[in-house]
mmCIF file of C-alpha atoms in Angstrom:
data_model
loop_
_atom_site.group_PDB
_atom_site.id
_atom_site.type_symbol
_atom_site.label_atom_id
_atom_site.label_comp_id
_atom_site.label_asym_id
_atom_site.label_seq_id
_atom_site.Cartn_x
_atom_site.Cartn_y
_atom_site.Cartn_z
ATOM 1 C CA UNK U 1 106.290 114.520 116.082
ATOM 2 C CA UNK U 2 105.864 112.085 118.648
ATOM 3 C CA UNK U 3 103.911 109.179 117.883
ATOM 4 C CA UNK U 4 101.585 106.952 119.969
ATOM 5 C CA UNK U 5 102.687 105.902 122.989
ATOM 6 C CA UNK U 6 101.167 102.605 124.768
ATOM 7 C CA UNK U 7 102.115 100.686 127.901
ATOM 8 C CA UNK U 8 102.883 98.339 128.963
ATOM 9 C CA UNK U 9 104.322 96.767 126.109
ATOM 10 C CA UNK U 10 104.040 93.318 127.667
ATOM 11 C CA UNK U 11 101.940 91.852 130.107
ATOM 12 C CA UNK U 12 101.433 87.984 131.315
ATOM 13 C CA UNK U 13 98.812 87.092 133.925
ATOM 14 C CA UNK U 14 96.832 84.497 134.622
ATOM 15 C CA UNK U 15 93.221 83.559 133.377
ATOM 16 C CA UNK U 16 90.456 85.016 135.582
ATOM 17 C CA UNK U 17 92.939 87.997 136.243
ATOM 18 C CA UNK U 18 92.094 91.635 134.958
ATOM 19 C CA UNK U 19 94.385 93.805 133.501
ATOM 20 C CA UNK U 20 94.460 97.647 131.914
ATOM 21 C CA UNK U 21 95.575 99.139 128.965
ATOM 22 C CA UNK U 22 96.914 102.326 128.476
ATOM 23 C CA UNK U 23 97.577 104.992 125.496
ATOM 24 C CA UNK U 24 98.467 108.472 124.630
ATOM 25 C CA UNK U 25 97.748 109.223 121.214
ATOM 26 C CA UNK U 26 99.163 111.975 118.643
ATOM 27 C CA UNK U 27 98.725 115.913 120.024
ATOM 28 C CA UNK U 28 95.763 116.952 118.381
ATOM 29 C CA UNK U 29 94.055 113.677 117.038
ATOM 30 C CA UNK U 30 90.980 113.803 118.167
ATOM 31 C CA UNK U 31 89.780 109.826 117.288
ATOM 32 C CA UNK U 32 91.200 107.209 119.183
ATOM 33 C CA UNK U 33 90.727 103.227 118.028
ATOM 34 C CA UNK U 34 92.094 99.993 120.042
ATOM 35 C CA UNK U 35 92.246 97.286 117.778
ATOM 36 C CA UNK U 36 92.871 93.308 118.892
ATOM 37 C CA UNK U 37 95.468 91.194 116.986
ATOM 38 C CA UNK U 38 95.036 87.753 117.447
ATOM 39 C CA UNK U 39 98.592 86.672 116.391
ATOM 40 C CA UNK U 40 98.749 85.336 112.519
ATOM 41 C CA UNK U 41 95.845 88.013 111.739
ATOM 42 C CA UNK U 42 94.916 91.221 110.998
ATOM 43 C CA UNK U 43 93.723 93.787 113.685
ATOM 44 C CA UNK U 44 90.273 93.730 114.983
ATOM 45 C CA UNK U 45 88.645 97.241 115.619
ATOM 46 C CA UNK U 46 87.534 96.738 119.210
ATOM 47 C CA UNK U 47 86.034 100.289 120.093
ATOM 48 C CA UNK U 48 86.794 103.855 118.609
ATOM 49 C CA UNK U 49 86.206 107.031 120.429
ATOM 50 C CA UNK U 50 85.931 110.795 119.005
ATOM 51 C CA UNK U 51 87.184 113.174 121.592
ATOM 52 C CA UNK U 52 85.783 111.504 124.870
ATOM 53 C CA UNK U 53 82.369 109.650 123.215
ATOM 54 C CA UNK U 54 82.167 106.317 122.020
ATOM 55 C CA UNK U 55 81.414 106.307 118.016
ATOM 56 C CA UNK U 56 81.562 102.230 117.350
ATOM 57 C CA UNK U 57 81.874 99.131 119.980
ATOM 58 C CA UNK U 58 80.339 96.769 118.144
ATOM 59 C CA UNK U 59 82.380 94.506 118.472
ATOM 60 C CA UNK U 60 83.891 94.916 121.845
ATOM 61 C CA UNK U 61 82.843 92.224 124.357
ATOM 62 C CA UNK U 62 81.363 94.008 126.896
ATOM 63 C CA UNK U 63 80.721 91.233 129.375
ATOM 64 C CA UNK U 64 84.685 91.555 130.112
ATOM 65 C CA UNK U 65 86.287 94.657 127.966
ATOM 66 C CA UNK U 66 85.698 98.082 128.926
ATOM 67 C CA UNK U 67 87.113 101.306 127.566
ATOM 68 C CA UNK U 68 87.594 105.201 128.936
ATOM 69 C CA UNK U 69 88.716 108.320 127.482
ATOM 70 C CA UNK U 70 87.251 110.390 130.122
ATOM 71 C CA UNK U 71 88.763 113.581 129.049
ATOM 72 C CA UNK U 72 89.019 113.329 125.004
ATOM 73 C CA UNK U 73 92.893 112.500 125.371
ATOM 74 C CA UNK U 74 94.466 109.415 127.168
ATOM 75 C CA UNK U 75 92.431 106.325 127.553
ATOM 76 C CA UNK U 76 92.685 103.080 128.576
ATOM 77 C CA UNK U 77 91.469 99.279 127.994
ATOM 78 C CA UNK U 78 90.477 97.008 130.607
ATOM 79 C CA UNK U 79 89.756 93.165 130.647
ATOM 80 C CA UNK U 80 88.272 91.635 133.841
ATOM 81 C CA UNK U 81 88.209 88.671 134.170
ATOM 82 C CA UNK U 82 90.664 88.070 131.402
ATOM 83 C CA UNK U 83 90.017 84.603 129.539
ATOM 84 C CA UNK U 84 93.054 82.055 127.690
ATOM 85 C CA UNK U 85 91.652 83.454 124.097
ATOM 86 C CA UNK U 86 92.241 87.334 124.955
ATOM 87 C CA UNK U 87 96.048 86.802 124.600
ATOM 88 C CA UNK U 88 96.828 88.950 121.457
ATOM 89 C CA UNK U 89 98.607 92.053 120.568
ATOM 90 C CA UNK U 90 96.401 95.031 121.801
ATOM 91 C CA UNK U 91 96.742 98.184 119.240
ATOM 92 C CA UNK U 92 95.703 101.718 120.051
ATOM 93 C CA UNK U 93 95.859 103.879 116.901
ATOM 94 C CA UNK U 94 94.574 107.756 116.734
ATOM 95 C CA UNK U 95 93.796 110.463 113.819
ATOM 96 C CA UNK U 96 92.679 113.088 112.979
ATOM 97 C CA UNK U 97 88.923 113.816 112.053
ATOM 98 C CA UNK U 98 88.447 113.858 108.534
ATOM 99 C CA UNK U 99 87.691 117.258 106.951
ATOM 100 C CA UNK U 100 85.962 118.334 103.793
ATOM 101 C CA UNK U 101 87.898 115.218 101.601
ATOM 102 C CA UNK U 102 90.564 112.767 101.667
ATOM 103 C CA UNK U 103 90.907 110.611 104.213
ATOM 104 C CA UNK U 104 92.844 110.699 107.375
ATOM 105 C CA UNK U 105 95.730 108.331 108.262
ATOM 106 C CA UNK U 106 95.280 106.442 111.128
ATOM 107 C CA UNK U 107 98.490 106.059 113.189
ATOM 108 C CA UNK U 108 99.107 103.197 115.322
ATOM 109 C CA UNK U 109 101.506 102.249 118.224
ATOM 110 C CA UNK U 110 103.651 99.530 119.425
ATOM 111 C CA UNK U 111 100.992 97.168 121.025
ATOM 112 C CA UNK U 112 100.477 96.029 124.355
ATOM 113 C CA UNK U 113 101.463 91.961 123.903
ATOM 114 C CA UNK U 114 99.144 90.259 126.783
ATOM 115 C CA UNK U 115 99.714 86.588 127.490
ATOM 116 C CA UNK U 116 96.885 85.067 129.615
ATOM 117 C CA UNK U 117 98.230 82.068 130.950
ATOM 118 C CA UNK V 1 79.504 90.685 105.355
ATOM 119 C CA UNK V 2 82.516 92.573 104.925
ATOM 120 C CA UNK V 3 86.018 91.052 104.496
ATOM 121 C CA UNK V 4 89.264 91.062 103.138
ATOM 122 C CA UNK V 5 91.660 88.318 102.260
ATOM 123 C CA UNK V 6 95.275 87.607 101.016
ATOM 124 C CA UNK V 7 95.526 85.045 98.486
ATOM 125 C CA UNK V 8 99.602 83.773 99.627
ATOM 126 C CA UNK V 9 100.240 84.023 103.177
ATOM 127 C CA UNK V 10 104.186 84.121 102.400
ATOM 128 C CA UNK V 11 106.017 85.672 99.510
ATOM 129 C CA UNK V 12 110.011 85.023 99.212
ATOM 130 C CA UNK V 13 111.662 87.974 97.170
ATOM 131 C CA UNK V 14 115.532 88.355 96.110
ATOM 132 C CA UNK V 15 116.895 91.475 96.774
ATOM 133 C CA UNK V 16 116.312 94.074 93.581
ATOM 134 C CA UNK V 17 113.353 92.211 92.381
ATOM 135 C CA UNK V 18 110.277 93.660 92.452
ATOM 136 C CA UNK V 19 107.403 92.035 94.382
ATOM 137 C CA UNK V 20 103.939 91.720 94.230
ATOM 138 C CA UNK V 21 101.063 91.203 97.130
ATOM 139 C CA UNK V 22 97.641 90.366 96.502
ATOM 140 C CA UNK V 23 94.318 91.197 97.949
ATOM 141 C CA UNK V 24 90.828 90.030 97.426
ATOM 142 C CA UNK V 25 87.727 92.238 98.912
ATOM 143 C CA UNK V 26 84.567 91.651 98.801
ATOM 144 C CA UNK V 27 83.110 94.793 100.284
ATOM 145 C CA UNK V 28 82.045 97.163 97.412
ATOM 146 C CA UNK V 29 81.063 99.653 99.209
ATOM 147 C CA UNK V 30 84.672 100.767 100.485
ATOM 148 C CA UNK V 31 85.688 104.446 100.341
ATOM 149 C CA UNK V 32 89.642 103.524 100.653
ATOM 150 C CA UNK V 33 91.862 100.629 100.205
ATOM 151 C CA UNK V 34 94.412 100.844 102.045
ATOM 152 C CA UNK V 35 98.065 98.923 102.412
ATOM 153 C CA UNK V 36 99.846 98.595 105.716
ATOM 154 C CA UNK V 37 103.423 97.388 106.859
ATOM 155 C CA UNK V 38 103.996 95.932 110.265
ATOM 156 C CA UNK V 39 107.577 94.769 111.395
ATOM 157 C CA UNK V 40 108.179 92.371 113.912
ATOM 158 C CA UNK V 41 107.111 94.043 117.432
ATOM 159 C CA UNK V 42 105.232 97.779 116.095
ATOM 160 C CA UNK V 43 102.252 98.323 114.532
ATOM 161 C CA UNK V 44 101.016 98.839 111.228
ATOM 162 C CA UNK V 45 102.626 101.480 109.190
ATOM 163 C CA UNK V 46 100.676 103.085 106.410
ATOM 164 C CA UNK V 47 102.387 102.523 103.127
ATOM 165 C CA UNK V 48 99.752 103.799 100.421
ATOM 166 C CA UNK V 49 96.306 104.150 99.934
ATOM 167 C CA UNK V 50 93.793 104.389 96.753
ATOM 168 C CA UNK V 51 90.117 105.706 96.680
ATOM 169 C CA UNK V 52 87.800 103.118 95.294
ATOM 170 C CA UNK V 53 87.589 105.692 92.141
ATOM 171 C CA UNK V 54 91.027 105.041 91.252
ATOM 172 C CA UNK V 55 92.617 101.923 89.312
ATOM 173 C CA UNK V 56 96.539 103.029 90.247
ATOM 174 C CA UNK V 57 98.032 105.279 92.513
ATOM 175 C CA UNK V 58 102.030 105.303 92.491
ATOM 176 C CA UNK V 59 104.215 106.458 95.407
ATOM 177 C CA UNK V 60 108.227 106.100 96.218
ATOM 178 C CA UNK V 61 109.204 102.725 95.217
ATOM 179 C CA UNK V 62 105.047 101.165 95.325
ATOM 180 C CA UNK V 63 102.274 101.227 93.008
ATOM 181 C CA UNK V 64 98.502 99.841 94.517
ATOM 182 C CA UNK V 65 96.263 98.716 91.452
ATOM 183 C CA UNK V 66 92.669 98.254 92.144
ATOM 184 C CA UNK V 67 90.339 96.089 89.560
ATOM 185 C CA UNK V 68 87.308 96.231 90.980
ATOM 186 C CA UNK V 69 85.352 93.951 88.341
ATOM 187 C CA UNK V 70 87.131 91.007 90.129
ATOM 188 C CA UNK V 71 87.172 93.130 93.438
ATOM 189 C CA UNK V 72 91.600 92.373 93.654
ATOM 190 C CA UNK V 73 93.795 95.114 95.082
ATOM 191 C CA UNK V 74 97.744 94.686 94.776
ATOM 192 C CA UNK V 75 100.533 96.209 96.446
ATOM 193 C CA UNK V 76 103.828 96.575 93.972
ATOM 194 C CA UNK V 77 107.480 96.984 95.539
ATOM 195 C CA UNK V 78 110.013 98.123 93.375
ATOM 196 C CA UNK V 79 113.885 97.033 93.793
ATOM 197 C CA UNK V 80 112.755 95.476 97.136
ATOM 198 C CA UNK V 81 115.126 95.640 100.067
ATOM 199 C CA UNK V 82 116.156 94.131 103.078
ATOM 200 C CA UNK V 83 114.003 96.749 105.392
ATOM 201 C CA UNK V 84 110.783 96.121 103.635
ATOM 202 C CA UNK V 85 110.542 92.226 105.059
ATOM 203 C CA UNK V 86 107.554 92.455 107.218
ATOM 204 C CA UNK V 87 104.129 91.769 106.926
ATOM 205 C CA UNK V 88 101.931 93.944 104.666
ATOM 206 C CA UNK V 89 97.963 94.043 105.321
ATOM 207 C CA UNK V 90 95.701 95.218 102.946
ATOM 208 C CA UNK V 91 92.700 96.921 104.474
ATOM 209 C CA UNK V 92 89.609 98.383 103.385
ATOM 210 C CA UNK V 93 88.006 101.614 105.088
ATOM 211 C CA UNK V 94 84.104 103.128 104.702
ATOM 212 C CA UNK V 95 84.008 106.345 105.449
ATOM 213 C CA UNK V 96 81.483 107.092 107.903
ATOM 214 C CA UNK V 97 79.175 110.530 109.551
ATOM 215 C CA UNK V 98 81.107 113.033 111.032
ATOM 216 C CA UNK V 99 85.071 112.010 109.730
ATOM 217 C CA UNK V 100 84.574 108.114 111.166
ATOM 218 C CA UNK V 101 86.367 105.915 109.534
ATOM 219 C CA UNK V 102 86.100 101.995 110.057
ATOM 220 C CA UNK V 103 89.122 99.748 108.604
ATOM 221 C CA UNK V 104 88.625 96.067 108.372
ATOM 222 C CA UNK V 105 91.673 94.419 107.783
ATOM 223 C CA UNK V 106 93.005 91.164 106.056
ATOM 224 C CA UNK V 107 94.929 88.257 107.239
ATOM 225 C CA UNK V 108 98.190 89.232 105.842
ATOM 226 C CA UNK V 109 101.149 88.269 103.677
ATOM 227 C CA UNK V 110 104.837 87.933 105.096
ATOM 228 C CA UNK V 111 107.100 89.041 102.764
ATOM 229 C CA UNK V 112 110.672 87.817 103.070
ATOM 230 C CA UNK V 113 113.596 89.415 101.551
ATOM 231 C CA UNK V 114 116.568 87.060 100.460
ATOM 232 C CA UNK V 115 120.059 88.727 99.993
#
């Protein structure tokens, strides 16, 4: 099964620049999460979608971050203008929706690493 | 509010020994806690989880206890290895309407494995 794909895996630019995110998650999963890892901590849920609408962005800062899934699949992560403290590791994870019990795995992928310079 | 914290940020392990990580939560009203690995460049890997029900939940080679009088979760490794260096996060999820799950995760511990 193929996991979660993401790209780019690395990105540099420069402060005041805007750069996009991009990921594919798992066939099937319909919930989709992109998570912020300040290096040294633990990810930060940023925004997490079900199909194509938004279920939680609380704490996505929506003066510069935006997010898309526009048709329940793909979706990507924008920043514009980007700003020295948004360099992290950018995580999209996906699963599937939780049935009658248990809960449901969330799988992640490799990260986007964004340096804002 | 909610949160989740490691009490050692680094743990040093010889090879064969078992290991133990440590977790402090504060959030009671967690469904799951959960333990995650992430190596150097990928993320998080689940490893094991335990419903807030449970005290100890066993799978291939780890064991999570969860006390939650003092509100401590622990992640055991067994005969530790050179593949399981990485960093392990403990995390706790609530269960939310309609199959949404949130996870808040902690800092995280870097386990080393010495040959």
């Amino acid at each position: 099964e193929a996991g979660v794909a993401q790209s780019p895996r690395y990105k540099i630019i420069e402060k005041r620049q805007s750069v996009a995110f991009w990921c594919n998650p798992i066939s099937g999963h319909a919930t989709l999460y992109w998570y912020q890892q300040i290096l040294g901590q633990g990810p930060k849920l940023l925004i997490q979608f079900q199909n194509n609408g938004v279920v939680d962005d609380s704490q996505l800062p929506k003066d510069r971050f935006s997010a898309e899934r526009l048709k329940g699949v793909d979706s990507t992560l924008k920043i514009q203008p980007a700003k020295l403290e948004d360099s992290a590791v950018y995580l999209c994870a996906s699963s599937l929706v939780r049935g009658s019990g248990g809960a449901h795995e969330q799988f992640f992928g490799p990260g986007t690493r964004l340096t804002v310079l | 509010g909610e949160s989740v914290g490691l009490h050692l940020p680094t743990l040093s392990v010889q090879e064969g020994d078992n290991s133990i990580i440590n977790c402090a939560y504060s959030n009671s009203a967690s469904d799951y806690f959960i333990w995650y690995k992430q190596e150097s460049g990928k993320g998080p890997q689940f490893i094991i989880d335990i419903r807030s029900n449970m005290d100890k939940r066993q799978g291939q080679r780890v064991t999570v206890l969860l006390n939650k009088t003092v509100k401590h979760l622990s992640l055991q490794i067994a005969a530790t290895q050179p593949g399981d260096s990485a960093v392990y996060f403990c995390a706790e999820k609530k269960v939310r309407d309609f199959g949404n799950e949130k996870l808040t995760f902690g800092t995280g511990t870097r386990l080393t494995i010495i040959p």
